Amino acid sequence: MRLIFRTLFFALFLQFTNCSDKPDKTENSTPPVTPSLKTTYSKDFTIGAAINEAIILQKDTLALKVLKRDFSSITPENIMKWEEIHPVADTFNFDLSDKFVALGEENEMEIIGHTLVWHSQIGPWMNTLTDSTIMAKYIKEHINTVAGRYKGKIHGWDVVNEALNEDGSLRESVFLKVMGDGYLPLAFKQAAEADPEAELYYNDYNMWKPEKREGAVRLVKLVQESGARISGVGMQGHWGLEEPDLAEVEKSILAYAALGVKVMITELDITVLPNPWDMEGAEVSQNFREFEGDEKMNPYASGLPDSVQLKLANRYTDIFKLFLKHKDKISRVTFWGVGDANSWLNGWPIRGRTNYPLLFDREYNRKNIYDSVIGLKTQPNQKLAL
Ligand code: 9MR
């Protein structure tokens, strides 16, 4: 009996210590495994990506592989927008959103809903309404049906998107025109009712700008003072190589955190292309048709020069250093896309350009920026060079 126990104990000991008298042939031949983004940053914040229809339908298998390895949160780039999910007053279209949520659940990812109330791409009938009670009824119904369907499954909702002008005043959207600022607390209250466990966010671009920052602070306070629940502020990170000044980004992170809400960087991508209009942000209605096909506006169509790659890597490094400095306030950093090929920045503000804003290239290979961002954690004193 004793012998049996001793043999068993020894077998278990071998298993746990991986101690074997056979030489490990693979020890020196296995190439080192690059750590993933999500594991490298797991103690700091969640790393997410916006995903398009091809990924949701599991057709873009390369992107899917990268998504599963490197990201622990997903946001639907387009398919949950009002016009897509609720195109006609009495018709909801849940085919793609069901698949999106199922993909997140299967892979144990943090699922983000984007977005419930946004002036852009609402159901067309909404733009014709003039009665505030009727509009409130539609907003409630929309939120109830969409957020209610995924109750308990969505980690957080971008409840209201882009409600501010650049000077911090409230945007003259159809919601504001018909209902006044009361539509803001209404949306948050309804979302809380539809999915009591979900985090609820206000999300916008250029949230680093001082005037817009003040406007966002006023907006959050308006919601809080109404008694509605708001859990976080999403700072879209549609930024450039030089702009914005990260000192302003930092002031905004601090200002939003001081309101007692979480801060998220929700739509990160860095454009490297010329911007002669000094445009900042992500106003989707802006576009410059006259420059389509102009080579001067699309200088890197056949590849990104080393000098620009280095600039981009340094920019990403500075940005992530700032995020790490405030990791106690930042709960998630979401890239707006997986690989460069499908970034919206190839089509905005001029269509048909070749941009390089993300950490994965057009074939979903890891770019040097990826190593820089990982290196910040694994080799904090590294010097960037190509
Ligand atoms: O990346 C999205 C692009 O594919 C769409 O054509 C566009 C309009 O719906 O929206 C883009 O995503 C936007 C996001 O939903 C809200 N913030 C700005 C983003 C970039 O325009």
mmCIF file of C-alpha atoms in Angstrom, residues 29-350:
data_model
loop_
_atom_site.group_PDB
_atom_site.id
_atom_site.type_symbol
_atom_site.label_atom_id
_atom_site.label_comp_id
_atom_site.label_asym_id
_atom_site.label_seq_id
_atom_site.Cartn_x
_atom_site.Cartn_y
_atom_site.Cartn_z
ATOM 1 C CA SER A 29 14.607 24.854 -30.478
ATOM 2 C CA THR A 30 11.255 26.573 -29.729
ATOM 3 C CA PRO A 31 11.286 30.224 -30.766
ATOM 4 C CA PRO A 32 10.320 32.578 -27.941
ATOM 5 C CA VAL A 33 6.625 33.385 -27.912
ATOM 6 C CA THR A 34 5.875 37.106 -28.212
ATOM 7 C CA PRO A 35 3.545 38.073 -25.400
ATOM 8 C CA SER A 36 0.165 39.333 -26.529
ATOM 9 C CA LEU A 37 -1.112 42.867 -26.039
ATOM 10 C CA LYS A 38 -3.942 41.749 -23.785
ATOM 11 C CA THR A 39 -1.763 39.708 -21.470
ATOM 12 C CA THR A 40 1.010 42.290 -21.357
ATOM 13 C CA TYR A 41 -1.442 44.979 -20.248
ATOM 14 C CA SER A 42 -3.828 42.757 -18.301
ATOM 15 C CA LYS A 43 -2.995 44.333 -14.931
ATOM 16 C CA ASP A 44 -3.281 47.867 -16.335
ATOM 17 C CA PHE A 45 -6.352 48.110 -18.570
ATOM 18 C CA THR A 46 -8.385 46.071 -21.026
ATOM 19 C CA ILE A 47 -7.184 46.178 -24.640
ATOM 20 C CA GLY A 48 -10.014 46.260 -27.177
ATOM 21 C CA ALA A 49 -10.641 46.541 -30.899
ATOM 22 C CA ALA A 50 -13.517 47.708 -33.039
ATOM 23 C CA ILE A 51 -14.571 44.942 -35.387
ATOM 24 C CA ASN A 52 -16.287 45.071 -38.756
ATOM 25 C CA GLU A 53 -18.839 42.786 -40.382
ATOM 26 C CA ALA A 54 -16.229 40.506 -42.010
ATOM 27 C CA ILE A 55 -14.759 39.709 -38.597
ATOM 28 C CA ILE A 56 -18.155 39.282 -36.949
ATOM 29 C CA LEU A 57 -19.149 36.828 -39.695
ATOM 30 C CA GLN A 58 -15.801 35.068 -39.156
ATOM 31 C CA LYS A 59 -14.930 35.561 -42.855
ATOM 32 C CA ASP A 60 -11.762 37.545 -42.181
ATOM 33 C CA THR A 61 -9.969 34.647 -40.540
ATOM 34 C CA LEU A 62 -6.582 36.378 -40.276
ATOM 35 C CA ALA A 63 -8.114 39.323 -38.425
ATOM 36 C CA LEU A 64 -10.052 36.923 -36.208
ATOM 37 C CA LYS A 65 -6.881 35.105 -35.218
ATOM 38 C CA VAL A 66 -5.188 38.359 -34.253
ATOM 39 C CA LEU A 67 -8.309 39.507 -32.428
ATOM 40 C CA LYS A 68 -8.448 36.374 -30.297
ATOM 41 C CA ARG A 69 -4.759 36.483 -29.475
ATOM 42 C CA ASP A 70 -4.279 40.170 -28.716
ATOM 43 C CA PHE A 71 -7.579 41.720 -27.653
ATOM 44 C CA SER A 72 -9.913 41.074 -24.753
ATOM 45 C CA SER A 73 -12.696 43.475 -25.663
ATOM 46 C CA ILE A 74 -14.731 44.115 -28.812
ATOM 47 C CA THR A 75 -16.790 47.069 -30.032
ATOM 48 C CA PRO A 76 -18.913 46.824 -33.189
ATOM 49 C CA GLU A 77 -17.550 49.413 -35.647
ATOM 50 C CA ASN A 78 -20.902 49.913 -37.388
ATOM 51 C CA ILE A 79 -23.485 47.186 -37.009
ATOM 52 C CA MET A 80 -25.170 48.411 -33.807
ATOM 53 C CA LYS A 81 -25.697 51.958 -35.053
ATOM 54 C CA TRP A 82 -29.364 52.995 -35.063
ATOM 55 C CA GLU A 83 -29.750 52.997 -38.859
ATOM 56 C CA GLU A 84 -28.327 49.463 -39.054
ATOM 57 C CA ILE A 85 -30.092 47.825 -36.147
ATOM 58 C CA HIS A 86 -33.392 49.776 -36.279
ATOM 59 C CA PRO A 87 -33.785 51.073 -39.854
ATOM 60 C CA VAL A 88 -37.568 51.425 -39.809
ATOM 61 C CA ALA A 89 -39.719 52.509 -36.854
ATOM 62 C CA ASP A 90 -41.162 49.045 -36.263
ATOM 63 C CA THR A 91 -38.282 46.910 -37.578
ATOM 64 C CA PHE A 92 -35.204 45.770 -35.724
ATOM 65 C CA ASN A 93 -32.372 43.936 -37.386
ATOM 66 C CA PHE A 94 -30.557 41.762 -34.874
ATOM 67 C CA ASP A 95 -28.893 39.279 -37.174
ATOM 68 C CA LEU A 96 -25.387 40.783 -37.056
ATOM 69 C CA SER A 97 -25.567 42.085 -33.515
ATOM 70 C CA ASP A 98 -26.546 38.615 -32.231
ATOM 71 C CA LYS A 99 -23.484 37.195 -33.990
ATOM 72 C CA PHE A 100 -21.307 39.987 -32.590
ATOM 73 C CA VAL A 101 -22.426 39.266 -29.028
ATOM 74 C CA ALA A 102 -22.059 35.503 -29.533
ATOM 75 C CA LEU A 103 -18.477 35.991 -30.772
ATOM 76 C CA GLY A 104 -17.635 38.013 -27.670
ATOM 77 C CA GLU A 105 -19.217 35.457 -25.359
ATOM 78 C CA GLU A 106 -17.515 32.475 -27.013
ATOM 79 C CA ASN A 107 -14.161 34.129 -26.552
ATOM 80 C CA GLU A 108 -14.860 35.536 -23.079
ATOM 81 C CA MET A 109 -14.324 39.085 -24.249
ATOM 82 C CA GLU A 110 -15.604 42.294 -22.711
ATOM 83 C CA ILE A 111 -18.423 43.283 -25.085
ATOM 84 C CA ILE A 112 -19.038 46.973 -25.715
ATOM 85 C CA GLY A 113 -22.232 48.278 -27.322
ATOM 86 C CA HIS A 114 -21.809 51.172 -29.763
ATOM 87 C CA THR A 115 -23.959 53.259 -29.797
ATOM 88 C CA LEU A 116 -27.500 53.955 -28.609
ATOM 89 C CA VAL A 117 -28.107 57.678 -29.150
ATOM 90 C CA TRP A 118 -26.083 59.378 -31.890
ATOM 91 C CA HIS A 119 -27.368 62.127 -34.170
ATOM 92 C CA SER A 120 -25.589 60.527 -37.133
ATOM 93 C CA GLN A 121 -27.255 57.601 -38.883
ATOM 94 C CA ILE A 122 -30.406 57.468 -36.813
ATOM 95 C CA GLY A 123 -33.500 55.886 -38.321
ATOM 96 C CA PRO A 124 -34.650 58.352 -41.013
ATOM 97 C CA TRP A 125 -38.097 58.892 -39.476
ATOM 98 C CA MET A 126 -36.470 60.324 -36.365
ATOM 99 C CA ASN A 127 -35.291 63.353 -38.346
ATOM 100 C CA THR A 128 -38.869 64.312 -39.165
ATOM 101 C CA LEU A 129 -40.166 64.387 -35.582
ATOM 102 C CA THR A 130 -41.101 67.670 -33.952
ATOM 103 C CA ASP A 131 -42.951 66.514 -30.839
ATOM 104 C CA SER A 132 -40.793 65.911 -27.789
ATOM 105 C CA THR A 133 -43.112 63.289 -26.229
ATOM 106 C CA ILE A 134 -43.093 61.233 -29.413
ATOM 107 C CA MET A 135 -39.346 61.533 -29.739
ATOM 108 C CA ALA A 136 -38.860 60.475 -26.100
ATOM 109 C CA LYS A 137 -41.092 57.465 -26.750
ATOM 110 C CA TYR A 138 -38.943 56.383 -29.724
ATOM 111 C CA ILE A 139 -35.664 56.889 -27.862
ATOM 112 C CA LYS A 140 -36.955 54.831 -24.927
ATOM 113 C CA GLU A 141 -38.245 52.117 -27.220
ATOM 114 C CA HIS A 142 -34.965 51.970 -29.128
ATOM 115 C CA ILE A 143 -32.846 51.726 -25.991
ATOM 116 C CA ASN A 144 -35.192 49.272 -24.304
ATOM 117 C CA THR A 145 -35.305 46.943 -27.265
ATOM 118 C CA VAL A 146 -31.608 47.026 -28.155
ATOM 119 C CA ALA A 147 -30.000 47.215 -24.714
ATOM 120 C CA GLY A 148 -32.753 44.989 -23.272
ATOM 121 C CA ARG A 149 -32.055 42.234 -25.799
ATOM 122 C CA TYR A 150 -28.456 41.924 -24.621
ATOM 123 C CA LYS A 151 -29.149 42.499 -20.935
ATOM 124 C CA GLY A 152 -26.421 40.937 -18.818
ATOM 125 C CA LYS A 153 -24.200 40.286 -21.822
ATOM 126 C CA ILE A 154 -22.873 43.758 -22.663
ATOM 127 C CA HIS A 155 -20.131 45.059 -20.394
ATOM 128 C CA GLY A 156 -20.760 48.692 -21.284
ATOM 129 C CA TRP A 157 -22.779 50.857 -23.668
ATOM 130 C CA ASP A 158 -21.775 54.044 -25.442
ATOM 131 C CA VAL A 159 -25.167 55.441 -24.480
ATOM 132 C CA VAL A 160 -24.723 58.874 -26.032
ATOM 133 C CA ASN A 161 -22.193 59.612 -28.756
ATOM 134 C CA GLU A 162 -20.838 62.965 -29.935
ATOM 135 C CA ALA A 163 -23.408 65.306 -28.409
ATOM 136 C CA LEU A 164 -20.967 68.216 -28.124
ATOM 137 C CA ASN A 165 -19.697 70.926 -30.431
ATOM 138 C CA GLU A 166 -16.012 71.828 -30.458
ATOM 139 C CA ASP A 167 -16.621 74.821 -28.201
ATOM 140 C CA GLY A 168 -18.222 72.592 -25.594
ATOM 141 C CA SER A 169 -21.802 73.666 -26.255
ATOM 142 C CA LEU A 170 -24.426 71.031 -27.003
ATOM 143 C CA ARG A 171 -24.675 70.026 -30.640
ATOM 144 C CA GLU A 172 -27.823 71.194 -32.439
ATOM 145 C CA SER A 173 -28.887 67.640 -33.174
ATOM 146 C CA VAL A 174 -32.474 66.695 -33.834
ATOM 147 C CA PHE A 175 -32.574 65.406 -30.245
ATOM 148 C CA LEU A 176 -31.554 68.770 -28.801
ATOM 149 C CA LYS A 177 -33.820 70.728 -31.127
ATOM 150 C CA VAL A 178 -36.915 68.719 -30.252
ATOM 151 C CA MET A 179 -36.277 67.757 -26.617
ATOM 152 C CA GLY A 180 -33.706 70.181 -25.256
ATOM 153 C CA ASP A 181 -30.946 68.750 -23.051
ATOM 154 C CA GLY A 182 -33.476 66.460 -21.336
ATOM 155 C CA TYR A 183 -32.720 63.772 -23.900
ATOM 156 C CA LEU A 184 -29.353 63.171 -22.218
ATOM 157 C CA PRO A 185 -30.582 62.056 -18.771
ATOM 158 C CA LEU A 186 -33.478 60.271 -20.457
ATOM 159 C CA ALA A 187 -31.084 58.128 -22.500
ATOM 160 C CA PHE A 188 -28.968 57.198 -19.478
ATOM 161 C CA LYS A 189 -32.002 56.423 -17.298
ATOM 162 C CA GLN A 190 -33.492 54.233 -19.973
ATOM 163 C CA ALA A 191 -30.221 52.379 -20.567
ATOM 164 C CA ALA A 192 -29.874 51.725 -16.831
ATOM 165 C CA GLU A 193 -33.407 50.364 -16.745
ATOM 166 C CA ALA A 194 -32.877 48.153 -19.795
ATOM 167 C CA ASP A 195 -29.588 46.683 -18.543
ATOM 168 C CA PRO A 196 -29.004 47.443 -14.843
ATOM 169 C CA GLU A 197 -25.596 45.742 -14.750
ATOM 170 C CA ALA A 198 -24.070 47.420 -17.814
ATOM 171 C CA GLU A 199 -21.640 50.302 -17.560
ATOM 172 C CA LEU A 200 -22.958 53.423 -19.263
ATOM 173 C CA TYR A 201 -20.714 55.873 -21.110
ATOM 174 C CA TYR A 202 -20.640 59.234 -22.806
ATOM 175 C CA ASN A 203 -18.307 58.981 -25.850
ATOM 176 C CA ASP A 204 -16.892 61.741 -28.085
ATOM 177 C CA TYR A 205 -13.873 62.863 -30.131
ATOM 178 C CA ASN A 206 -11.529 65.790 -29.356
ATOM 179 C CA MET A 207 -12.240 65.275 -25.686
ATOM 180 C CA TRP A 208 -8.766 66.671 -24.971
ATOM 181 C CA LYS A 209 -9.700 70.190 -26.146
ATOM 182 C CA PRO A 210 -10.074 72.566 -23.187
ATOM 183 C CA GLU A 211 -13.487 73.942 -24.223
ATOM 184 C CA LYS A 212 -14.833 70.555 -25.164
ATOM 185 C CA ARG A 213 -13.467 69.155 -21.904
ATOM 186 C CA GLU A 214 -15.475 71.756 -19.986
ATOM 187 C CA GLY A 215 -18.536 70.897 -22.044
ATOM 188 C CA ALA A 216 -18.090 67.180 -21.350
ATOM 189 C CA VAL A 217 -17.710 67.854 -17.633
ATOM 190 C CA ARG A 218 -20.964 69.869 -17.720
ATOM 191 C CA LEU A 219 -22.679 67.060 -19.623
ATOM 192 C CA VAL A 220 -21.603 64.382 -17.132
ATOM 193 C CA LYS A 221 -22.718 66.584 -14.226
ATOM 194 C CA LEU A 222 -26.069 67.194 -15.913
ATOM 195 C CA VAL A 223 -26.627 63.442 -16.104
ATOM 196 C CA GLN A 224 -25.368 62.830 -12.562
ATOM 197 C CA GLU A 225 -27.485 65.637 -11.091
ATOM 198 C CA SER A 226 -30.586 64.249 -12.781
ATOM 199 C CA GLY A 227 -30.112 61.109 -10.701
ATOM 200 C CA ALA A 228 -29.262 58.979 -13.731
ATOM 201 C CA ARG A 229 -26.320 56.605 -13.657
ATOM 202 C CA ILE A 230 -23.244 57.294 -15.801
ATOM 203 C CA SER A 231 -20.197 55.074 -15.361
ATOM 204 C CA GLY A 232 -17.601 56.442 -17.705
ATOM 205 C CA VAL A 233 -16.352 58.823 -20.317
ATOM 206 C CA GLY A 234 -14.975 57.562 -23.620
ATOM 207 C CA MET A 235 -12.247 59.693 -25.149
ATOM 208 C CA GLN A 236 -12.080 58.739 -28.809
ATOM 209 C CA GLY A 237 -8.422 58.674 -29.790
ATOM 210 C CA HIS A 238 -8.521 59.751 -33.434
ATOM 211 C CA TRP A 239 -5.204 61.500 -33.197
ATOM 212 C CA GLY A 240 -2.200 62.440 -35.343
ATOM 213 C CA LEU A 241 1.588 62.330 -35.184
ATOM 214 C CA GLU A 242 1.813 65.821 -33.669
ATOM 215 C CA GLU A 243 -1.688 66.580 -32.424
ATOM 216 C CA PRO A 244 -3.075 66.592 -29.818
ATOM 217 C CA ASP A 245 -0.660 67.791 -27.195
ATOM 218 C CA LEU A 246 -0.557 64.920 -24.678
ATOM 219 C CA ALA A 247 -0.513 67.429 -21.822
ATOM 220 C CA GLU A 248 -4.080 68.335 -22.844
ATOM 221 C CA VAL A 249 -5.057 64.671 -23.066
ATOM 222 C CA GLU A 250 -3.731 64.236 -19.543
ATOM 223 C CA LYS A 251 -5.720 67.211 -18.228
ATOM 224 C CA SER A 252 -8.866 65.651 -19.655
ATOM 225 C CA ILE A 253 -8.139 62.229 -18.146
ATOM 226 C CA LEU A 254 -7.772 63.938 -14.757
ATOM 227 C CA ALA A 255 -10.857 66.125 -15.210
ATOM 228 C CA TYR A 256 -13.123 63.194 -16.124
ATOM 229 C CA ALA A 257 -11.732 60.941 -13.402
ATOM 230 C CA ALA A 258 -12.410 63.728 -10.885
ATOM 231 C CA LEU A 259 -16.124 63.352 -11.674
ATOM 232 C CA GLY A 260 -15.961 59.884 -10.159
ATOM 233 C CA VAL A 261 -16.347 58.044 -13.478
ATOM 234 C CA LYS A 262 -14.060 55.678 -15.382
ATOM 235 C CA VAL A 263 -12.057 56.961 -18.306
ATOM 236 C CA MET A 264 -11.683 54.965 -21.500
ATOM 237 C CA ILE A 265 -9.723 55.571 -24.668
ATOM 238 C CA THR A 266 -12.338 54.257 -27.011
ATOM 239 C CA GLU A 267 -11.317 54.725 -30.636
ATOM 240 C CA LEU A 268 -7.549 54.834 -30.896
ATOM 241 C CA ASP A 269 -5.817 55.277 -34.267
ATOM 242 C CA ILE A 270 -3.035 57.609 -35.374
ATOM 243 C CA THR A 271 -3.137 59.056 -38.877
ATOM 244 C CA VAL A 272 0.169 59.607 -40.702
ATOM 245 C CA LEU A 273 -1.334 61.325 -43.751
ATOM 246 C CA PRO A 274 -1.302 65.018 -44.685
ATOM 247 C CA ASN A 275 -3.962 67.158 -43.106
ATOM 248 C CA PRO A 276 -3.677 70.599 -44.691
ATOM 249 C CA TRP A 277 -6.914 71.735 -43.090
ATOM 250 C CA ASP A 278 -5.672 71.243 -39.530
ATOM 251 C CA MET A 279 -8.646 69.023 -38.977
ATOM 252 C CA GLU A 280 -8.848 67.306 -35.628
ATOM 253 C CA GLY A 281 -11.172 64.591 -34.530
ATOM 254 C CA ALA A 282 -13.618 62.457 -36.435
ATOM 255 C CA GLU A 283 -16.513 64.460 -37.804
ATOM 256 C CA VAL A 284 -17.758 61.872 -40.304
ATOM 257 C CA SER A 285 -19.623 64.408 -42.428
ATOM 258 C CA GLN A 286 -16.364 66.145 -43.421
ATOM 259 C CA ASN A 287 -14.845 65.002 -46.712
ATOM 260 C CA PHE A 288 -12.778 66.486 -49.480
ATOM 261 C CA ARG A 289 -13.833 64.972 -52.811
ATOM 262 C CA GLU A 290 -11.644 67.376 -54.817
ATOM 263 C CA PHE A 291 -8.502 65.696 -53.425
ATOM 264 C CA GLU A 292 -9.439 62.133 -54.332
ATOM 265 C CA GLY A 293 -6.645 60.675 -56.475
ATOM 266 C CA ASP A 294 -4.263 63.540 -55.615
ATOM 267 C CA GLU A 295 -0.862 61.886 -55.016
ATOM 268 C CA LYS A 296 0.353 64.696 -52.766
ATOM 269 C CA MET A 297 -2.437 63.831 -50.368
ATOM 270 C CA ASN A 298 -1.580 60.126 -50.497
ATOM 271 C CA PRO A 299 2.220 60.047 -50.254
ATOM 272 C CA TYR A 300 2.710 56.550 -48.812
ATOM 273 C CA ALA A 301 0.645 54.489 -51.233
ATOM 274 C CA SER A 302 3.536 52.100 -51.828
ATOM 275 C CA GLY A 303 4.841 51.912 -48.264
ATOM 276 C CA LEU A 304 5.623 53.902 -45.155
ATOM 277 C CA PRO A 305 9.176 55.355 -45.026
ATOM 278 C CA ASP A 306 11.313 54.290 -42.054
ATOM 279 C CA SER A 307 11.427 57.845 -40.741
ATOM 280 C CA VAL A 308 7.629 58.021 -40.487
ATOM 281 C CA GLN A 309 7.431 54.539 -38.986
ATOM 282 C CA LEU A 310 9.808 55.628 -36.279
ATOM 283 C CA LYS A 311 7.774 58.769 -35.634
ATOM 284 C CA LEU A 312 4.638 56.653 -35.348
ATOM 285 C CA ALA A 313 6.320 54.193 -32.985
ATOM 286 C CA ASN A 314 7.539 57.069 -30.792
ATOM 287 C CA ARG A 315 4.098 58.642 -30.798
ATOM 288 C CA TYR A 316 2.420 55.394 -29.758
ATOM 289 C CA THR A 317 5.057 54.927 -27.062
ATOM 290 C CA ASP A 318 4.449 58.398 -25.623
ATOM 291 C CA ILE A 319 0.712 57.801 -25.700
ATOM 292 C CA PHE A 320 0.931 54.453 -23.906
ATOM 293 C CA LYS A 321 3.348 55.916 -21.348
ATOM 294 C CA LEU A 322 0.644 58.442 -20.520
ATOM 295 C CA PHE A 323 -2.002 55.726 -20.325
ATOM 296 C CA LEU A 324 0.198 53.683 -17.990
ATOM 297 C CA LYS A 325 0.802 56.716 -15.799
ATOM 298 C CA HIS A 326 -2.974 56.934 -15.325
ATOM 299 C CA LYS A 327 -3.814 53.256 -15.319
ATOM 300 C CA ASP A 328 -5.709 53.720 -12.066
ATOM 301 C CA LYS A 329 -8.181 55.917 -13.974
ATOM 302 C CA ILE A 330 -8.205 54.259 -17.397
ATOM 303 C CA SER A 331 -10.147 51.027 -17.587
ATOM 304 C CA ARG A 332 -9.912 50.258 -21.316
ATOM 305 C CA VAL A 333 -7.991 51.217 -24.435
ATOM 306 C CA THR A 334 -9.780 50.251 -27.648
ATOM 307 C CA PHE A 335 -8.194 50.522 -31.088
ATOM 308 C CA TRP A 336 -10.533 51.579 -33.892
ATOM 309 C CA GLY A 337 -9.943 48.497 -36.017
ATOM 310 C CA VAL A 338 -7.584 45.519 -36.063
ATOM 311 C CA GLY A 339 -5.350 46.042 -39.112
ATOM 312 C CA ASP A 340 -4.427 48.984 -41.350
ATOM 313 C CA ALA A 341 -6.217 47.592 -44.403
ATOM 314 C CA ASN A 342 -9.680 48.061 -42.936
ATOM 315 C CA SER A 343 -9.204 51.288 -41.034
ATOM 316 C CA TRP A 344 -11.801 53.983 -41.724
ATOM 317 C CA LEU A 345 -8.825 56.372 -42.071
ATOM 318 C CA ASN A 346 -8.134 55.010 -45.572
ATOM 319 C CA GLY A 347 -11.405 56.671 -46.544
ATOM 320 C CA TRP A 348 -11.636 59.793 -44.370
ATOM 321 C CA PRO A 349 -11.406 62.731 -44.907
ATOM 322 C CA ILE A 350 -10.362 61.800 -48.464
#
